[in-house]
Amino acid sequence: MSDTKFSNIAQIIEQRIDKGDYPVNAKLPTHRVLASELDTTPATVAKAYKLLSDKGRLESFVGRGSFVRSQSDLNQVIQAPKDEDDFNFSILQPCLYKNVNALQNAYQVAGERLTSELIGYTEHSGHEAHRQAGVTWAKRYGLEGGDTCNTVLTNGAQHALSLLINALTKPGDTIAVEALTYPGILAIASLSGRNVVGIPMDESGASPEALRSVITEHQPKLVVLIPSHQNPTGITMPEARRREIAAVIKQEDIWLVEDDIYGFLNEAAIPAISNFVPEKAFHISALSKAISPAMRCGYIKAPADKVALLNAHIRANIWLSSPINNIAGTHLIESGKAFEIADMQRETASERQRLARSILTSISCDAEGYHLWLPLPKHWTTEHFVMAAKNRGLIVSSGSYFEVSGNEENHIRLSLMSIATEERLAQGLGELKALLESDMDTLFPF
Ligand SMILES: Cc1ncc(COP(=O)(O)O)c(C=O)c1O
């Protein structure tokens, strides 16, 4: 059998997956059936399936067959519920109904404050008062050394990540990230032709020794880390680990992007990694997770000599971060309301974590923050669990979306904040518990 034969067959199968002829989670035809359709041998099809399985497109189970795997795709991580009765555990956002009044008020104030200066084109670095608000916000949660000259306004943290990756690396370069990470980073890398390498983690987050080995082996140009309530593992790096990571970055030829979007969820502020290596660090914060993702208010604290470069990218891409949103965000920060809301959301998250532990009694971790990284019992595979949950109106995120190198994490990520009331959350968690305890083989008798 020639190499080209089975790779041609693999290509045909991949095209069918991409076109949706074989949808995600669908069972693929047996080797024999596909071989007769494509006029080849079952052994060639088996080899093609193996190739696609190594590429992460398929998952094969002895005795059950091969199934189409979901790709790390932002659309799938955050899913709009099909039906208003669905329980949506997939979106990491604050408990929004609690913030609506404050937000309406902030936009009313913003409306009253609009002047002709504020509604026109202005410097792409934005207004000084808005940058000062970003400095005040990030300082409260552990960032030192921010000022209006080294702070850049962005349209949220995702924009900040994309801006930094594009400004600091070029296509073909490698970016180091935690071995399990926020798929928004993977999406930027894949769309912009950057390679990604995962840094193995332990219970304190990315390991400094592993970071050093990754740097030696792959020479990444920058490392992106999520130090607080990491998405998806929920790990918060203690100060000692932050110092160790900063020490590695100081010695090596690499930039740090510290995505601290969940920093406000720490009960007591923990010093940012950036504090220990400010000359090489870009620190990201935003109002999306405490107040509302619709505001798109994000802030980068950068080394002073890189601010002009970042602002040149801002100007080329969006001209400037929306001053109207920034007036509302700045009002919330200056009036102290933003911090009150952040405290209230943190408390809501803690109550919901307690509720989750009382229902899903198998949870051994004592996670805080908006989500849980839940290991599945051995009798479930992730993709089957996600599919079975979806069929019951329980929308959860598959652990596979967060994997950098397809290590087969048998986990799901559960957001505890996007379901409006505690009563509904308890109901949804109860249904998840029943599913976790049920037998996959009776639901998928292949
Ligand atoms: C780690 C991390 N960074 C960035 C973002 C995107 O934030 P924003 O809505 O501010 O763009 C998210 C959203 O889930 C996230 O989890």
CSV table of C-alpha atoms and ligand atoms in Angstrom, one decimal:
chain,number,residue,atom,x,y,z
A,1,MET,CA,0.0,0.0,0.0
A,2,SER,CA,1.5,3.3,-1.0
A,3,ASP,CA,1.7,6.2,1.5
A,4,THR,CA,-0.2,8.5,-0.9
A,5,LYS,CA,-3.1,6.1,-1.1
A,6,PHE,CA,-4.0,6.2,2.6
A,7,SER,CA,-3.3,9.9,2.9
A,8,ASN,CA,-5.6,10.5,-0.1
A,9,ILE,CA,-8.3,8.6,1.7
A,10,ALA,CA,-7.6,10.6,4.9
A,11,GLN,CA,-8.0,13.8,2.8
A,12,ILE,CA,-11.4,12.7,1.5
A,13,ILE,CA,-12.6,11.9,5.0
A,14,GLU,CA,-11.3,15.2,6.3
A,15,GLN,CA,-13.1,17.1,3.5
A,16,ARG,CA,-16.3,15.3,4.5
A,17,ILE,CA,-15.8,16.3,8.1
A,18,ASP,CA,-15.1,20.0,7.1
A,19,LYS,CA,-18.2,20.0,4.9
A,20,GLY,CA,-20.3,18.6,7.7
A,21,ASP,CA,-21.1,15.3,5.8
A,22,TYR,CA,-19.6,13.7,8.9
A,23,PRO,CA,-20.7,16.0,11.8
A,24,VAL,CA,-18.9,16.4,15.1
A,25,ASN,CA,-19.5,13.3,17.3
A,26,ALA,CA,-20.9,11.3,14.3
A,27,LYS,CA,-19.8,7.6,14.0
A,28,LEU,CA,-17.8,7.0,10.9
A,29,PRO,CA,-18.5,4.1,8.5
A,30,THR,CA,-16.7,0.9,9.3
A,31,HIS,CA,-13.4,0.2,7.5
A,32,ARG,CA,-15.1,-2.3,5.3
A,33,VAL,CA,-18.0,-0.1,4.3
A,34,LEU,CA,-15.8,2.9,3.5
A,35,ALA,CA,-13.3,0.7,1.6
A,36,SER,CA,-16.0,-0.6,-0.7
A,37,GLU,CA,-17.4,2.9,-1.3
A,38,LEU,CA,-13.9,4.4,-2.1
A,39,ASP,CA,-12.7,1.3,-3.9
A,40,THR,CA,-9.8,0.5,-1.6
A,41,THR,CA,-9.0,-2.0,1.1
A,42,PRO,CA,-10.2,-2.0,4.7
A,43,ALA,CA,-6.5,-1.8,5.8
A,44,THR,CA,-6.0,1.4,3.8
A,45,VAL,CA,-9.0,3.0,5.5
A,46,ALA,CA,-7.8,1.8,8.9
A,47,LYS,CA,-4.5,3.5,8.2
A,48,ALA,CA,-6.3,6.7,7.1
A,49,TYR,CA,-8.4,6.6,10.3
A,50,LYS,CA,-5.2,6.2,12.4
A,51,LEU,CA,-3.6,9.3,10.6
A,52,LEU,CA,-6.7,11.4,11.3
A,53,SER,CA,-6.8,10.2,14.9
A,54,ASP,CA,-3.2,11.3,15.4
A,55,LYS,CA,-4.2,14.7,13.9
A,56,GLY,CA,-6.9,15.0,16.5
A,57,ARG,CA,-9.8,14.8,13.9
A,58,LEU,CA,-11.1,11.4,15.1
A,59,GLU,CA,-11.4,9.4,18.2
A,60,SER,CA,-11.5,5.6,18.0
A,61,PHE,CA,-12.8,3.1,20.6
A,62,VAL,CA,-12.2,-0.6,20.5
A,63,GLY,CA,-15.5,-2.3,19.8
A,64,ARG,CA,-17.4,1.0,19.3
A,65,GLY,CA,-15.8,2.5,16.2
A,66,SER,CA,-14.4,5.9,15.2
A,67,PHE,CA,-16.1,9.2,15.9
A,68,VAL,CA,-15.5,12.8,14.6
A,69,ARG,CA,-13.8,14.9,17.3
A,70,SER,CA,-14.7,18.5,17.9
A,71,GLN,CA,-12.0,21.0,17.0
A,72,SER,CA,-10.8,23.7,19.4
A,73,ASP,CA,-13.3,26.2,18.1
A,74,LEU,CA,-14.5,29.3,20.0
A,75,ASN,CA,-18.0,28.8,18.6
A,76,GLN,CA,-18.2,25.5,20.3
A,77,VAL,CA,-16.6,26.5,23.6
A,78,ILE,CA,-19.2,29.3,24.2
A,79,GLN,CA,-22.5,28.1,22.9
A,80,ALA,CA,-25.7,29.9,22.7
A,81,PRO,CA,-28.4,27.7,24.2
A,82,LYS,CA,-30.7,26.2,21.6
A,83,ASP,CA,-33.7,26.5,23.8
A,84,GLU,CA,-34.5,28.9,26.7
A,85,ASP,CA,-35.0,25.9,29.0
A,86,ASP,CA,-31.4,24.8,28.4
A,87,PHE,CA,-28.9,25.1,31.2
A,88,ASN,CA,-25.9,27.0,29.8
A,89,PHE,CA,-22.7,26.0,31.7
A,90,SER,CA,-20.5,27.1,28.9
A,91,ILE,CA,-20.1,30.9,29.2
A,92,LEU,CA,-17.7,32.5,31.6
A,93,GLN,CA,-19.3,35.8,32.4
A,94,PRO,CA,-20.6,37.6,35.6
A,95,CYS,CA,-24.1,37.0,36.9
A,96,LEU,CA,-25.4,39.7,34.5
A,97,TYR,CA,-28.8,40.4,35.9
A,98,LYS,CA,-27.2,41.6,39.1
A,99,ASN,CA,-25.2,44.3,37.1
A,100,VAL,CA,-27.9,45.6,34.8
A,101,ASN,CA,-29.0,48.6,36.9
A,102,ALA,CA,-25.4,49.8,37.6
A,103,LEU,CA,-24.7,49.5,33.9
A,104,GLN,CA,-27.8,51.4,32.8
A,105,ASN,CA,-26.9,54.1,35.3
A,106,ALA,CA,-23.3,54.3,34.0
A,107,TYR,CA,-24.4,54.7,30.4
A,108,GLN,CA,-26.9,57.4,31.5
A,109,VAL,CA,-24.0,59.3,33.1
A,110,ALA,CA,-21.9,58.6,30.0
A,111,GLY,CA,-24.7,60.1,27.9
A,112,GLU,CA,-24.8,63.2,30.0
A,113,ARG,CA,-21.0,63.6,29.9
A,114,LEU,CA,-20.7,63.4,26.1
A,115,THR,CA,-19.0,66.5,24.8
A,116,SER,CA,-18.0,67.3,21.2
A,117,GLU,CA,-14.4,66.5,22.2
A,118,LEU,CA,-15.4,63.1,23.4
A,119,ILE,CA,-17.5,62.1,20.4
A,120,GLY,CA,-15.0,63.0,17.8
A,121,TYR,CA,-11.8,61.4,16.5
A,122,THR,CA,-9.1,61.8,19.0
A,123,GLU,CA,-5.6,60.5,19.7
A,124,HIS,CA,-5.5,56.7,19.2
A,125,SER,CA,-4.0,56.3,22.7
A,126,GLY,CA,-7.5,57.5,24.0
A,127,HIS,CA,-8.3,59.9,26.8
A,128,GLU,CA,-5.9,60.3,29.7
A,129,ALA,CA,-8.8,59.9,32.3
A,130,HIS,CA,-9.7,56.6,30.7
A,131,ARG,CA,-6.2,55.3,30.9
A,132,GLN,CA,-6.0,56.4,34.5
A,133,ALA,CA,-9.2,54.4,35.2
A,134,GLY,CA,-7.3,51.3,33.8
A,135,VAL,CA,-4.4,52.0,36.1
A,136,THR,CA,-6.7,52.3,39.1
A,137,TRP,CA,-8.5,49.1,38.2
A,138,ALA,CA,-5.4,46.9,37.7
A,139,LYS,CA,-3.6,48.4,40.7
A,140,ARG,CA,-6.4,47.3,43.1
A,141,TYR,CA,-5.8,43.7,42.0
A,142,GLY,CA,-2.1,43.5,42.4
A,143,LEU,CA,-0.4,45.4,39.5
A,144,GLU,CA,2.3,47.9,40.3
A,145,GLY,CA,3.9,50.6,38.3
A,146,GLY,CA,1.0,51.4,36.0
A,147,ASP,CA,0.6,55.0,34.9
A,148,THR,CA,-1.2,56.9,32.1
A,149,CYS,CA,1.9,56.8,29.9
A,150,ASN,CA,2.5,53.0,30.0
A,151,THR,CA,-1.2,52.0,29.8
A,152,VAL,CA,-2.9,51.2,26.5
A,153,LEU,CA,-6.7,51.1,26.0
A,154,THR,CA,-8.1,48.1,24.1
A,155,ASN,CA,-11.5,46.7,23.2
A,156,GLY,CA,-11.4,44.0,25.8
A,157,ALA,CA,-8.9,41.3,26.7
A,158,GLN,CA,-9.3,39.2,23.5
A,159,HIS,CA,-8.3,42.3,21.5
A,160,ALA,CA,-5.4,42.9,23.8
A,161,LEU,CA,-4.1,39.3,23.3
A,162,SER,CA,-4.5,39.5,19.6
A,163,LEU,CA,-2.8,42.9,19.5
A,164,LEU,CA,0.2,41.7,21.6
A,165,ILE,CA,0.6,38.5,19.6
A,166,ASN,CA,0.6,40.4,16.4
A,167,ALA,CA,2.9,43.2,17.6
A,168,LEU,CA,5.5,41.0,19.3
A,169,THR,CA,5.7,38.0,17.0
A,170,LYS,CA,5.5,37.2,13.3
A,171,PRO,CA,4.0,34.3,11.4
A,172,GLY,CA,6.0,31.1,12.0
A,173,ASP,CA,7.1,32.1,15.5
A,174,THR,CA,6.2,30.0,18.5
A,175,ILE,CA,4.2,31.1,21.5
A,176,ALA,CA,4.3,29.3,24.8
A,177,VAL,CA,1.1,28.9,26.8
A,178,GLU,CA,-0.1,26.8,29.7
A,179,ALA,CA,-0.7,23.2,28.5
A,180,LEU,CA,-4.4,23.7,29.1
A,181,THR,CA,-5.4,27.2,28.1
A,182,TYR,CA,-8.1,29.7,27.0
A,183,PRO,CA,-9.1,28.7,23.4
A,184,GLY,CA,-9.2,32.4,22.4
A,185,ILE,CA,-5.4,32.3,22.5
A,186,LEU,CA,-5.3,29.2,20.4
A,187,ALA,CA,-7.7,30.7,17.9
A,188,ILE,CA,-5.4,33.8,17.4
A,189,ALA,CA,-2.4,31.6,16.9
A,190,SER,CA,-4.0,29.4,14.4
A,191,LEU,CA,-5.5,32.2,12.4
A,192,SER,CA,-2.3,34.2,12.4
A,193,GLY,CA,0.1,31.3,11.6
A,194,ARG,CA,1.9,31.2,15.0
A,195,ASN,CA,2.9,27.9,16.5
A,196,VAL,CA,1.8,27.1,20.0
A,197,VAL,CA,3.6,25.0,22.6
A,198,GLY,CA,2.2,23.9,25.9
A,199,ILE,CA,4.0,24.3,29.3
A,200,PRO,CA,3.3,21.4,31.7
A,201,MET,CA,1.5,22.5,34.8
A,202,ASP,CA,1.3,21.4,38.4
A,203,GLU,CA,-1.1,22.4,41.2
A,204,SER,CA,0.5,25.9,41.3
A,205,GLY,CA,0.1,26.5,37.5
A,206,ALA,CA,2.8,26.5,34.8
A,207,SER,CA,6.0,25.0,36.2
A,208,PRO,CA,9.2,27.2,36.0
A,209,GLU,CA,11.4,24.2,35.1
A,210,ALA,CA,9.0,23.2,32.4
A,211,LEU,CA,9.0,26.8,31.0
A,212,ARG,CA,12.8,26.8,30.9
A,213,SER,CA,12.8,23.4,29.0
A,214,VAL,CA,10.1,24.7,26.6
A,215,ILE,CA,12.3,27.8,25.9
A,216,THR,CA,15.4,25.7,25.3
A,217,GLU,CA,13.6,23.3,23.0
A,218,HIS,CA,11.2,25.6,21.1
A,219,GLN,CA,12.6,29.2,21.4
A,220,PRO,CA,9.2,30.8,21.8
A,221,LYS,CA,9.1,34.6,21.4
A,222,LEU,CA,6.5,35.1,24.1
A,223,VAL,CA,4.7,33.3,26.8
A,224,VAL,CA,1.0,33.9,27.6
A,225,LEU,CA,0.0,33.0,31.2
A,226,ILE,CA,-3.3,33.3,33.0
A,227,PRO,CA,-2.2,33.6,36.7
A,228,SER,CA,-5.6,33.9,38.5
A,229,HIS,CA,-8.5,31.4,38.3
A,230,GLN,CA,-6.9,30.0,35.2
A,231,ASN,CA,-9.1,29.2,32.3
A,232,PRO,CA,-9.8,26.2,32.3
A,233,THR,CA,-8.0,24.6,35.3
A,234,GLY,CA,-9.1,27.2,37.9
A,235,ILE,CA,-5.6,27.3,39.3
A,236,THR,CA,-4.4,30.6,40.9
A,237,MET,CA,-0.6,30.9,41.0
A,238,PRO,CA,0.7,31.7,44.4
A,239,GLU,CA,3.1,34.6,44.8
A,240,ALA,CA,6.2,32.3,45.2
A,241,ARG,CA,5.4,30.7,41.8
A,242,ARG,CA,4.9,34.1,40.2
A,243,ARG,CA,8.3,35.1,41.4
A,244,GLU,CA,9.9,31.9,40.0
A,245,ILE,CA,8.3,32.4,36.6
A,246,ALA,CA,9.4,36.0,36.5
A,247,ALA,CA,12.9,34.9,37.3
A,248,VAL,CA,13.0,32.6,34.3
A,249,ILE,CA,11.6,35.3,32.0
A,250,LYS,CA,14.2,37.7,33.2
A,251,GLN,CA,17.0,35.4,32.3
A,252,GLU,CA,15.6,34.3,28.9
A,253,ASP,CA,15.0,36.0,25.6
A,254,ILE,CA,11.2,36.0,25.8
A,255,TRP,CA,8.3,38.4,26.4
A,256,LEU,CA,5.6,37.8,29.0
A,257,VAL,CA,1.9,38.4,28.3
A,258,GLU,CA,0.1,38.2,31.7
A,259,ASP,CA,-3.7,37.8,31.0
A,260,ASP,CA,-5.1,38.7,34.5
A,261,ILE,CA,-8.7,39.1,33.5
A,262,TYR,CA,-9.8,37.1,36.5
A,263,GLY,CA,-7.4,38.8,39.0
A,264,PHE,CA,-10.4,40.6,40.7
A,265,LEU,CA,-11.7,37.3,41.9
A,266,ASN,CA,-8.8,36.9,44.3
A,267,GLU,CA,-10.0,37.5,47.8
A,268,ALA,CA,-6.8,39.4,48.6
A,269,ALA,CA,-4.7,40.9,45.8
A,270,ILE,CA,-1.7,38.8,44.7
A,271,PRO,CA,1.2,40.6,43.2
A,272,ALA,CA,1.2,40.3,39.4
A,273,ILE,CA,4.0,38.3,37.7
A,274,SER,CA,4.7,41.5,35.7
A,275,ASN,CA,5.7,43.3,39.0
A,276,PHE,CA,8.8,41.2,39.1
A,277,VAL,CA,9.9,41.6,35.5
A,278,PRO,CA,8.3,44.9,34.3
A,279,GLU,CA,10.8,45.5,31.5
A,280,LYS,CA,9.6,42.3,29.7
A,281,ALA,CA,5.9,42.1,30.7
A,282,PHE,CA,2.6,43.1,29.2
A,283,HIS,CA,-0.2,42.9,31.7
A,284,ILE,CA,-3.8,42.6,30.5
A,285,SER,CA,-6.9,43.5,32.6
A,286,ALA,CA,-10.5,44.2,31.5
A,287,LEU,CA,-14.0,44.9,32.9
A,288,SER,CA,-15.6,42.1,30.9
A,289,LYS,CA,-15.6,39.5,33.7
A,290,ALA,CA,-16.6,41.7,36.6
A,291,ILE,CA,-19.0,44.1,35.0
A,292,SER,CA,-20.0,43.1,31.4
A,293,PRO,CA,-18.3,41.6,28.4
A,294,ALA,CA,-20.4,44.0,26.2
A,295,MET,CA,-18.4,47.0,27.5
A,296,ARG,CA,-15.2,45.9,25.7
A,297,CYS,CA,-13.1,47.9,28.1
A,298,GLY,CA,-9.5,46.4,28.3
A,299,TYR,CA,-6.2,47.7,29.5
A,300,ILE,CA,-2.6,46.8,28.8
A,301,LYS,CA,0.3,47.9,31.0
A,302,ALA,CA,3.4,47.7,28.7
A,303,PRO,CA,7.1,48.4,29.1
A,304,ALA,CA,7.3,52.2,28.4
A,305,ASP,CA,9.4,51.8,25.2
A,306,LYS,CA,6.8,49.5,23.6
A,307,VAL,CA,3.8,51.8,24.1
A,308,ALA,CA,4.2,53.5,20.7
A,309,LEU,CA,4.4,50.2,18.9
A,310,LEU,CA,1.1,49.0,20.6
A,311,ASN,CA,-0.6,52.3,19.8
A,312,ALA,CA,0.5,52.1,16.2
A,313,HIS,CA,-1.3,48.7,16.0
A,314,ILE,CA,-4.3,50.2,17.7
A,315,ARG,CA,-4.4,52.9,15.2
A,316,ALA,CA,-4.0,50.6,12.2
A,317,ASN,CA,-6.7,48.2,13.5
A,318,ILE,CA,-9.4,50.1,15.3
A,319,TRP,CA,-8.2,53.7,15.4
A,320,LEU,CA,-9.0,53.8,19.1
A,321,SER,CA,-10.9,52.0,21.8
A,322,SER,CA,-14.4,53.4,22.0
A,323,PRO,CA,-14.4,56.5,24.2
A,324,ILE,CA,-18.1,56.1,24.8
A,325,ASN,CA,-17.7,52.7,26.5
A,326,ASN,CA,-14.6,54.1,28.3
A,327,ILE,CA,-16.6,57.0,29.7
A,328,ALA,CA,-19.0,54.5,31.3
A,329,GLY,CA,-16.2,52.2,32.5
A,330,THR,CA,-14.3,55.2,33.9
A,331,HIS,CA,-17.3,56.4,35.7
A,332,LEU,CA,-17.8,53.0,37.3
A,333,ILE,CA,-14.2,52.8,38.4
A,334,GLU,CA,-13.9,56.5,39.6
A,335,SER,CA,-17.1,56.2,41.6
A,336,GLY,CA,-16.0,53.0,43.3
A,337,LYS,CA,-19.0,51.1,41.9
A,338,ALA,CA,-16.9,48.8,39.7
A,339,PHE,CA,-15.1,47.5,42.8
A,340,GLU,CA,-18.4,47.0,44.7
A,341,ILE,CA,-19.7,45.0,41.7
A,342,ALA,CA,-16.5,43.0,41.5
A,343,ASP,CA,-16.8,42.1,45.3
A,344,MET,CA,-20.4,41.2,44.8
A,345,GLN,CA,-19.7,38.9,41.8
A,346,ARG,CA,-16.8,37.3,43.8
A,347,GLU,CA,-19.2,36.5,46.7
A,348,THR,CA,-21.8,35.2,44.2
A,349,ALA,CA,-19.1,32.9,42.7
A,350,SER,CA,-18.1,31.6,46.2
A,351,GLU,CA,-21.8,30.9,47.1
A,352,ARG,CA,-22.2,29.1,43.8
A,353,GLN,CA,-19.0,27.1,44.3
A,354,ARG,CA,-20.4,25.9,47.7
A,355,LEU,CA,-23.7,25.0,46.1
A,356,ALA,CA,-21.9,23.0,43.4
A,357,ARG,CA,-19.9,21.1,46.0
A,358,SER,CA,-23.0,20.3,47.9
A,359,ILE,CA,-24.6,18.8,44.8
A,360,LEU,CA,-21.6,17.3,42.9
A,361,THR,CA,-20.3,15.6,46.0
A,362,SER,CA,-17.5,13.9,44.1
A,363,ILE,CA,-15.7,17.3,43.6
A,364,SER,CA,-12.5,17.1,45.6
A,365,CYS,CA,-11.1,20.5,44.7
A,366,ASP,CA,-11.9,23.7,46.6
A,367,ALA,CA,-12.1,25.9,43.5
A,368,GLU,CA,-13.2,29.5,43.8
A,369,GLY,CA,-14.1,31.8,40.9
A,370,TYR,CA,-16.5,31.4,38.1
A,371,HIS,CA,-16.0,27.9,36.9
A,372,LEU,CA,-15.1,24.3,37.7
A,373,TRP,CA,-12.7,22.0,35.9
A,374,LEU,CA,-14.5,18.8,36.4
A,375,PRO,CA,-12.8,15.3,35.9
A,376,LEU,CA,-15.3,12.8,34.4
A,377,PRO,CA,-15.7,9.4,35.9
A,378,LYS,CA,-13.8,6.7,34.1
A,379,HIS,CA,-16.9,5.2,32.5
A,380,TRP,CA,-17.4,8.4,30.4
A,381,THR,CA,-15.4,9.8,27.5
A,382,THR,CA,-15.5,13.6,27.3
A,383,GLU,CA,-17.1,13.8,23.8
A,384,HIS,CA,-19.8,11.3,24.7
A,385,PHE,CA,-20.6,13.1,27.9
A,386,VAL,CA,-20.8,16.5,26.2
A,387,MET,CA,-23.1,15.1,23.6
A,388,ALA,CA,-25.3,13.3,26.1
A,389,ALA,CA,-25.5,16.4,28.2
A,390,LYS,CA,-26.4,18.5,25.2
A,391,ASN,CA,-29.2,16.1,24.4
A,392,ARG,CA,-30.6,16.8,27.9
A,393,GLY,CA,-30.3,20.6,27.5
A,394,LEU,CA,-27.1,20.8,29.6
A,395,ILE,CA,-24.5,22.9,27.7
A,396,VAL,CA,-21.0,22.2,29.0
A,397,SER,CA,-17.5,22.8,27.5
A,398,SER,CA,-15.5,19.8,26.5
A,399,GLY,CA,-12.0,19.6,28.0
A,400,SER,CA,-10.6,19.0,24.6
A,401,TYR,CA,-11.2,22.6,23.5
A,402,PHE,CA,-8.5,23.7,25.9
A,403,GLU,CA,-5.8,21.2,25.1
A,404,VAL,CA,-2.7,22.5,23.3
A,405,SER,CA,-1.5,19.1,22.1
A,406,GLY,CA,-4.4,16.7,22.4
A,407,ASN,CA,-3.5,15.0,25.6
A,408,GLU,CA,-7.0,13.6,26.0
A,409,GLU,CA,-8.0,15.4,29.2
A,410,ASN,CA,-11.1,13.6,30.5
A,411,HIS,CA,-12.6,16.9,31.8
A,412,ILE,CA,-15.4,19.3,31.3
A,413,ARG,CA,-15.4,23.0,32.1
A,414,LEU,CA,-18.5,24.2,33.9
A,415,SER,CA,-19.3,27.9,34.3
A,416,LEU,CA,-21.4,28.4,37.4
A,417,MET,CA,-22.3,32.0,36.6
A,418,SER,CA,-24.2,32.2,33.4
A,419,ILE,CA,-27.4,30.5,34.7
A,420,ALA,CA,-29.5,33.3,36.2
A,421,THR,CA,-30.7,32.0,39.5
A,422,GLU,CA,-29.4,29.7,42.2
A,423,GLU,CA,-32.6,27.6,42.0
A,424,ARG,CA,-32.0,26.9,38.3
A,425,LEU,CA,-28.3,26.4,38.8
A,426,ALA,CA,-29.1,23.7,41.5
A,427,GLN,CA,-31.6,22.1,39.1
A,428,GLY,CA,-29.1,22.0,36.3
A,429,LEU,CA,-26.3,20.7,38.6
A,430,GLY,CA,-28.7,18.0,39.8
A,431,GLU,CA,-29.3,16.8,36.2
A,432,LEU,CA,-25.6,16.8,35.5
A,433,LYS,CA,-25.0,14.7,38.6
A,434,ALA,CA,-27.5,12.2,37.4
A,435,LEU,CA,-25.9,12.0,34.0
A,436,LEU,CA,-22.4,11.7,35.6
A,437,GLU,CA,-23.6,8.7,37.5
A,438,SER,CA,-25.4,7.0,34.6
A,439,ASP,CA,-23.8,4.5,32.4
A,440,MET,CA,-22.4,5.7,29.1
A,441,ASP,CA,-22.8,2.2,27.6
A,442,THR,CA,-26.6,2.1,28.0
A,443,LEU,CA,-26.8,5.6,26.4
A,444,PHE,CA,-24.4,4.8,23.5
A,445,PRO,CA,-24.9,1.1,22.8
A,446,PHE,CA,-22.7,0.8,19.7
B,1,LIG,C1,-8.4,34.0,30.0
B,1,LIG,C2,-9.3,34.9,29.1
B,1,LIG,N1,-8.8,35.9,28.5
B,1,LIG,C3,-9.5,36.7,27.7
B,1,LIG,C4,-10.9,36.5,27.6
B,1,LIG,C5,-11.7,37.4,26.7
B,1,LIG,O1,-12.1,38.6,27.4
B,1,LIG,P1,-12.8,39.8,26.8
B,1,LIG,O2,-14.2,39.6,26.8
B,1,LIG,O3,-12.4,41.0,27.6
B,1,LIG,O4,-12.2,40.0,25.4
B,1,LIG,C6,-11.5,35.4,28.2
B,1,LIG,C7,-12.9,35.2,28.1
B,1,LIG,O5,-13.4,34.1,28.4
B,1,LIG,C8,-10.7,34.6,29.1
B,1,LIG,O6,-11.2,33.6,29.7
